mmCIF file of C-alpha atoms in Angstrom:
data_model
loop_
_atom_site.group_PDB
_atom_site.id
_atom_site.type_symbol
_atom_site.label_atom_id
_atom_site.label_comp_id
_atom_site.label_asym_id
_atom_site.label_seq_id
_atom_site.Cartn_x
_atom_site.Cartn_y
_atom_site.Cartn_z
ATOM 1 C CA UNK W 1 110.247 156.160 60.257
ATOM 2 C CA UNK W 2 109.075 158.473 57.801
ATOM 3 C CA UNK W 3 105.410 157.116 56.016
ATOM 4 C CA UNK W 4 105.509 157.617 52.011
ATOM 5 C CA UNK W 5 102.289 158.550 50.459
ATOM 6 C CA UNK W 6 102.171 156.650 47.150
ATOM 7 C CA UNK W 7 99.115 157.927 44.753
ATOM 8 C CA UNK W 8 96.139 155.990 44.400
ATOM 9 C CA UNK W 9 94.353 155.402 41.394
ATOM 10 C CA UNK W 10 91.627 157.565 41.618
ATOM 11 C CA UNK W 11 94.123 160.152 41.910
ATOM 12 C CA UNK W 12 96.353 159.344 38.781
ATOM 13 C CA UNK W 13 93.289 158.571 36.732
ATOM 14 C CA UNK W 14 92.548 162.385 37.954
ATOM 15 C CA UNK W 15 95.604 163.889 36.678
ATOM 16 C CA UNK W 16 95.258 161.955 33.555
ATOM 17 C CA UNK W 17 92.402 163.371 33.227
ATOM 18 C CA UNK W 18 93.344 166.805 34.002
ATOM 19 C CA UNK W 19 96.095 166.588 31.425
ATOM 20 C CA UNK W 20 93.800 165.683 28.907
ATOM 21 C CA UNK W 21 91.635 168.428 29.132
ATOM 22 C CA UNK W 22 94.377 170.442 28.836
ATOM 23 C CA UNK W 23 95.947 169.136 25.613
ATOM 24 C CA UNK W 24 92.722 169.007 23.818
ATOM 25 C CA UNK W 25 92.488 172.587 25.027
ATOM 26 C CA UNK W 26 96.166 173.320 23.561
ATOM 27 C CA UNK W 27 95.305 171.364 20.514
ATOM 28 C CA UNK W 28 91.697 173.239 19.630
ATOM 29 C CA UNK W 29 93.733 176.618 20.097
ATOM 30 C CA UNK W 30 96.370 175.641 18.086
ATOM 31 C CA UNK W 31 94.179 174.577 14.777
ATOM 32 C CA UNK W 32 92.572 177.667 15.058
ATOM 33 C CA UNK W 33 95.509 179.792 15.377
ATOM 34 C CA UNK W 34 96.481 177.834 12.421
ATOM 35 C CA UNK W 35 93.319 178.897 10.703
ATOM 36 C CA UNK W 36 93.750 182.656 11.257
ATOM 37 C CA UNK W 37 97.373 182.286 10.527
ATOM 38 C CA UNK W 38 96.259 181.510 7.341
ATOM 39 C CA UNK W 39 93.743 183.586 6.976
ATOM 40 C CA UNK W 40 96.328 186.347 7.971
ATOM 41 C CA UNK W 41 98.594 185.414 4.776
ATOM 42 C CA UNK W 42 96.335 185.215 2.214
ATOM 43 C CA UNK W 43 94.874 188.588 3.158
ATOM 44 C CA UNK W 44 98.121 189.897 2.764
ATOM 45 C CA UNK W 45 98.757 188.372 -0.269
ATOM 46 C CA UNK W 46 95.886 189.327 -1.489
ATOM 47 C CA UNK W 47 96.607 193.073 -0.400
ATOM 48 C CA UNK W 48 99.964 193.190 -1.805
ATOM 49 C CA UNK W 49 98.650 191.529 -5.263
ATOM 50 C CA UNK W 50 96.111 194.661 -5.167
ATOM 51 C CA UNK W 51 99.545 196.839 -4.577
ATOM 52 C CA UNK W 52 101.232 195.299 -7.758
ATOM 53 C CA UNK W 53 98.263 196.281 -9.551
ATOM 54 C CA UNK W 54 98.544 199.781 -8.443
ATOM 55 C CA UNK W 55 101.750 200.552 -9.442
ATOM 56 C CA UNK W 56 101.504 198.460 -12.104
ATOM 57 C CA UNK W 57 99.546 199.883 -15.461
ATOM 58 C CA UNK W 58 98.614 197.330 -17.600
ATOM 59 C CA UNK W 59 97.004 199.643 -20.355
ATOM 60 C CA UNK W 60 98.356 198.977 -23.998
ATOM 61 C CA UNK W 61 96.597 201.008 -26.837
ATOM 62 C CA UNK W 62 98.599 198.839 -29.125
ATOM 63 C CA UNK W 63 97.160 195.596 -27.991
ATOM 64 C CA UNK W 64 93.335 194.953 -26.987
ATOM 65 C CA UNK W 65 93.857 192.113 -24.760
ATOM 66 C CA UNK W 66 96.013 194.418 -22.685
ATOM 67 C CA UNK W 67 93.848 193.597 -19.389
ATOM 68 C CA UNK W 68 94.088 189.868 -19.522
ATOM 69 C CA UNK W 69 97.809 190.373 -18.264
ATOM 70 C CA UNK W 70 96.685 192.106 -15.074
ATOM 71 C CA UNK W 71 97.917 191.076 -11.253
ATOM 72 C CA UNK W 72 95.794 187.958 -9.992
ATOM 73 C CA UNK W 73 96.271 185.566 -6.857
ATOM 74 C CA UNK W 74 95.334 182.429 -8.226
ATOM 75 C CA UNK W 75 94.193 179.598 -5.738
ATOM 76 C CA UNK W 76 95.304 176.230 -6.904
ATOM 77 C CA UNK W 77 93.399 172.873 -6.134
ATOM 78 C CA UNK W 78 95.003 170.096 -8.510
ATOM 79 C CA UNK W 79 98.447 169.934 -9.913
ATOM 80 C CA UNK W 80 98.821 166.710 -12.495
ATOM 81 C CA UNK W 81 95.310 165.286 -10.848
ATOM 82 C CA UNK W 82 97.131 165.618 -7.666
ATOM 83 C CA UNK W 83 95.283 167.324 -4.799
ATOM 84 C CA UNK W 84 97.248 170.046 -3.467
ATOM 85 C CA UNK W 85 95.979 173.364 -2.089
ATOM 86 C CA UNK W 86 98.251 176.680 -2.660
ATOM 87 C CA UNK W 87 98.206 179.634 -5.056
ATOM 88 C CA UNK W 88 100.254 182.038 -6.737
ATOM 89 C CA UNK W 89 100.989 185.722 -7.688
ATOM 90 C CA UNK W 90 101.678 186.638 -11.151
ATOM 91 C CA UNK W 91 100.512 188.827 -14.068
ATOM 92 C CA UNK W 92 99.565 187.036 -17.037
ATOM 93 C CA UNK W 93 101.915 188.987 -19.241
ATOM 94 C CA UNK W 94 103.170 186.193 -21.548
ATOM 95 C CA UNK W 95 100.791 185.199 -24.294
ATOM 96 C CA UNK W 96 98.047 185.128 -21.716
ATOM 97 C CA UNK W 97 98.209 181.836 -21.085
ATOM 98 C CA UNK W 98 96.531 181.606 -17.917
ATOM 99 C CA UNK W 99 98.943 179.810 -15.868
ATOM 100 C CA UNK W 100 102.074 181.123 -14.265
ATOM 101 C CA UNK W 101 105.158 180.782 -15.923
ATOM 102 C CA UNK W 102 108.620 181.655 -14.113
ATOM 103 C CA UNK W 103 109.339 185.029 -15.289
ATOM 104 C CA UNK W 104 105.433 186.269 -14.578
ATOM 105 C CA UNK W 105 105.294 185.015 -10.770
ATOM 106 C CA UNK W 106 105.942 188.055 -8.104
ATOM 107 C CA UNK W 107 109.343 187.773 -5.974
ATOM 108 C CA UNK W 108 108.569 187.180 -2.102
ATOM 109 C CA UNK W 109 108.209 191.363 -0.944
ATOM 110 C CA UNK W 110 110.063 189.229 2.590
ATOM 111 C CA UNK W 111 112.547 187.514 0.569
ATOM 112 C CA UNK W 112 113.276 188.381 -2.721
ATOM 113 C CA UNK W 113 115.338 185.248 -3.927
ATOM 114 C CA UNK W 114 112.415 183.503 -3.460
ATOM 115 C CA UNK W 115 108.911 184.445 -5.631
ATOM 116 C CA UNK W 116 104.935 183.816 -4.428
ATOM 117 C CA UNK W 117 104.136 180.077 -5.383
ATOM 118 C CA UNK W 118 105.049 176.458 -4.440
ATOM 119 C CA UNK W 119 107.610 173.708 -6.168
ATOM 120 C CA UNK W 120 105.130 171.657 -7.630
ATOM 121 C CA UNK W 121 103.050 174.701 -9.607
ATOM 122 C CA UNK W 122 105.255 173.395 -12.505
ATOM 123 C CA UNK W 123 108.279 175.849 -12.014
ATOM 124 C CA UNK W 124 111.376 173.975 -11.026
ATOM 125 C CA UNK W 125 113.721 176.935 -11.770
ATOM 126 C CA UNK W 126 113.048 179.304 -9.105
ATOM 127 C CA UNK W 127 112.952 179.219 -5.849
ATOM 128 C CA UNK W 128 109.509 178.918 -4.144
ATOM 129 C CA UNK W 129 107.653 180.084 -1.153
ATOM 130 C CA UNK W 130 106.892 177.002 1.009
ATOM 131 C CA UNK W 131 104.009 178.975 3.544
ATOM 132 C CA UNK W 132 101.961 179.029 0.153
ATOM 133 C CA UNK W 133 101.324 175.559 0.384
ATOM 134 C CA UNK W 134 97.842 175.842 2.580
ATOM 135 C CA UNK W 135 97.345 172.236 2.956
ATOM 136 C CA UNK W 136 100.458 171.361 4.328
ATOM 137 C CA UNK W 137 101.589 174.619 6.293
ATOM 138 C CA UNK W 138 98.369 175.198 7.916
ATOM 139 C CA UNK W 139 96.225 172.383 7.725
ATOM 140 C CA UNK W 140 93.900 173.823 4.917
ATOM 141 C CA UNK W 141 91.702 170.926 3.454
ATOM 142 C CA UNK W 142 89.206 173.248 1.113
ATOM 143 C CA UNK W 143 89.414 177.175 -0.284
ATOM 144 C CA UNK W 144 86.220 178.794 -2.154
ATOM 145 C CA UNK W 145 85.178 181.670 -3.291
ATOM 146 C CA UNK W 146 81.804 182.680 -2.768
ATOM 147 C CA UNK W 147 79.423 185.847 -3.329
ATOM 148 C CA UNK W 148 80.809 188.715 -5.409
ATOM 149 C CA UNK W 149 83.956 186.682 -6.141
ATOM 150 C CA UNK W 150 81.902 183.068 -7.437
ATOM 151 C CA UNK W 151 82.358 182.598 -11.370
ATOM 152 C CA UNK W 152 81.941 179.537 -12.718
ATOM 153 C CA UNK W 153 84.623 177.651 -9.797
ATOM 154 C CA UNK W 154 87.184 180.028 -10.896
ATOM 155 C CA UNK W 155 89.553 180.598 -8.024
ATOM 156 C CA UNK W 156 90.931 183.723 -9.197
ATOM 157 C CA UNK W 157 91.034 187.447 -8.473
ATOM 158 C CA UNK W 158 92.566 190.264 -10.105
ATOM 159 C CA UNK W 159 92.614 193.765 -9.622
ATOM 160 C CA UNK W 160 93.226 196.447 -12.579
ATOM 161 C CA UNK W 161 95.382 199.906 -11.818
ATOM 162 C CA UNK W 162 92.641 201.674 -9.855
ATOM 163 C CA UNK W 163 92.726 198.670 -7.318
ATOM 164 C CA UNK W 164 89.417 197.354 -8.143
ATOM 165 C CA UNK W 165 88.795 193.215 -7.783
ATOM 166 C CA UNK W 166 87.670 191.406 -10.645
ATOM 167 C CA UNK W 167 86.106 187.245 -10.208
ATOM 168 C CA UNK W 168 87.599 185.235 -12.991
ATOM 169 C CA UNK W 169 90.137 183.997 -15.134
ATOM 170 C CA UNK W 170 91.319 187.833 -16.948
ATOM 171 C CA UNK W 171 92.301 185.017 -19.951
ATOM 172 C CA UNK W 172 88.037 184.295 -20.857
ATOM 173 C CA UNK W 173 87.355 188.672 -20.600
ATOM 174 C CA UNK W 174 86.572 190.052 -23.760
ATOM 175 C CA UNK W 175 86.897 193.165 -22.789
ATOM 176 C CA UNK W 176 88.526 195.433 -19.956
ATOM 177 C CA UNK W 177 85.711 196.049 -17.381
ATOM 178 C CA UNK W 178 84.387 192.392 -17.736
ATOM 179 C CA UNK W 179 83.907 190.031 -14.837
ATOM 180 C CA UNK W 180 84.294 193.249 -11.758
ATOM 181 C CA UNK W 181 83.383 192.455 -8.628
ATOM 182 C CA UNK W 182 79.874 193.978 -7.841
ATOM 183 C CA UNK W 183 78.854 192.990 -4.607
ATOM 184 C CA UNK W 184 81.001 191.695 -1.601
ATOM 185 C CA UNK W 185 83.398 188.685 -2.246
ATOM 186 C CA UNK W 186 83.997 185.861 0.616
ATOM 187 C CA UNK W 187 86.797 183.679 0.464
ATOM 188 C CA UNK W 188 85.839 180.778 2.305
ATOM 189 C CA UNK W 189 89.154 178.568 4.084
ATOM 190 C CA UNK W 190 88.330 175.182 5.656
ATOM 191 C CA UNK W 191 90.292 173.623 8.234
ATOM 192 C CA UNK W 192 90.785 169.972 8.739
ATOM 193 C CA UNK W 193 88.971 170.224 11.885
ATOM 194 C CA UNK W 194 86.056 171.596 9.961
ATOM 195 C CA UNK W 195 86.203 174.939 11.356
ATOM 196 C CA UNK W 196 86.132 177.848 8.855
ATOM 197 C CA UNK W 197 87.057 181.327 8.745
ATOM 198 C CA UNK W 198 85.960 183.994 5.717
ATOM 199 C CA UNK W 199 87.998 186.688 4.273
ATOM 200 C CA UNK W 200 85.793 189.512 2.632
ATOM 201 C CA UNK W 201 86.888 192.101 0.032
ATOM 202 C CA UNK W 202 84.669 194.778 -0.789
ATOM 203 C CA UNK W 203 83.591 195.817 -4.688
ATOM 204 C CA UNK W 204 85.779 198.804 -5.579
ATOM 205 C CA UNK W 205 87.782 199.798 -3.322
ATOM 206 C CA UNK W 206 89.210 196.046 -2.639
ATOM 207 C CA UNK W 207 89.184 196.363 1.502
ATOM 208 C CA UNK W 208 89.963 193.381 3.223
ATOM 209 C CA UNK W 209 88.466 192.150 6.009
ATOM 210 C CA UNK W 210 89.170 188.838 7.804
ATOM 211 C CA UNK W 211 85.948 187.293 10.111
ATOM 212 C CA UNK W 212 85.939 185.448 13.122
ATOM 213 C CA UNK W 213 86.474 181.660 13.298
ATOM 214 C CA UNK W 214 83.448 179.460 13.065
ATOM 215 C CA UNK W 215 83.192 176.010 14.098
ATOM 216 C CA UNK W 216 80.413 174.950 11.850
ATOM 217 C CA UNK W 217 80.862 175.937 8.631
ATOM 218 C CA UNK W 218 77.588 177.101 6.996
ATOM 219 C CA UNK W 219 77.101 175.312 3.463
ATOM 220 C CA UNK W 220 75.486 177.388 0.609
#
C-alpha cells in the first residue's frame, strides 16, 4: 500500500506564515498605490482647474471684484460639523460667496453629466463625482497645504488667466494680484496608514509635480 504524507505542524505553521508575509506585503502595496492614486487625481484636478483658468478670462472693467470669481479647487474638511475629506472645482461667479453653488461647479472633463464635487457639499441637484471623496475612495485621513500655498488654514487655490496659483480664499482679496503664490506650494495627503505623499506646484508657471511616498510623515 501506498504511504500518505500528512503535513506536520511545523510545516503548516510555515505556510501560514509564508502567507502572511505575503498579504501584509499585498496590503502595504496596495495603501500606497492608493496614496499615489490619489495623489495622481488631485494633480490632475488641479491641472485641469489651472486649464479652466486659461481659457477662462475673468477680467470685468465694469466690476472691481472681478478676480474673486476666478477657477479654485477647494479642499473640503467639514460639511455640517461632519468630518469628511473631498473638494471641488468651481469659479466663484455668483455673488462671490465663497462656496460652490450648482451652476458654478465644473462638469466632470470624463463624464460630463456628472460635475467635480461630492453629494454631501450641499448640492443635491446634480450629479456628483464619487472619486472626489478622498477619505472614502482612497483612504485619505488628512490634506494640508503647506509652504507657498499656507494662508491662514485656507485650503484653497486659484489660478487667474495667465495660469498663475494664488493661496487663499479669492472672496477675502482686495485686489487682483493679492494672495499669489511666491515661493513653492506643497500639498501635503495623509494616508490612514500614516504614510504621506506631497504634491508641489511651482510660483508662476503652476507646474505640478507629485513626490515619492514617505512612510514617516515629517511634521512642521
Amino acid at each position: 500500500m501506498q504511504k500518505i504524507r500528512a503535513f506536520s505542524v511545523f510545516e503548516l505553521v510555515l505556510v501560514m506564515i509564508i502567507i502572511g508575509i505575503i498579504l501584509s506585503i499585498i496590503v502595504i502595496n496596495f495603501k500606497n498605490d492608493e496614496l499615489l492614486r490619489a495623489a495622481n487625481q488631485v494633480a490632475t484636478h488641479i491641472k485641469y482647474t489651472q486649464y479652466l483658468a486659461l481659457i477662462d478670462d475673468k477680467f470685468n472693467p465694469e466690476d472691481k471684484n472681478w478676480f474673486k470669481g476666478r477657477w479654485q479647487i477647494y479642499f473640503i474638511k467639514t460639511v455640517d460639523s461632519k468630518s469628511v475629506l473631498h473638494y471641488a472645482i468651481f469659479s466663484d461667479s455668483g455673488g462671490y460667496s465663497g462656496s460652490p453653488d450648482g451652476y458654478e461647479v465644473a462638469k466632470n472633463p470624463l463624464n460630463p453629466t456628472k460635475v467635480l464635487t461630492v453629494a454631501h457639499a450641499g448640492i443635491s441637484t446634480i450629479k456628483p463625482t464619487d472619486e472626489l471623496d478622498l477619505m472614502s475612495k482612497f483612504n485619505i485621513k488628512d490634506i494640508e497645504l503647506l509652504g507657498g500655498c499656507s494662508h491662514y488654514n485656507s485650503t484653497r487655490i486659484s489660478f487667474d488667466t495667465l495660469g498663475r496659483p494664488y493661496k487663499g480664499n479669492p472672496k477675502s482679496s482686495t485686489n487682483s494680484t493679492q494672495n499669489l503664490i511666491t515661493s513653492i506650494c506643497q500639498i501635503r495627503l495623509t494616508h490612514k496608514n500614516k504614510e504621506c505623499i506631497y504634491i508641489n506646484i511651482t510660483p508662476i508657471t503652476g507646474l505640478i509635480t507629485i513626490g515619492n511616498p514617505q512612510k514617516q510623515c515629517q511634521v512642521n
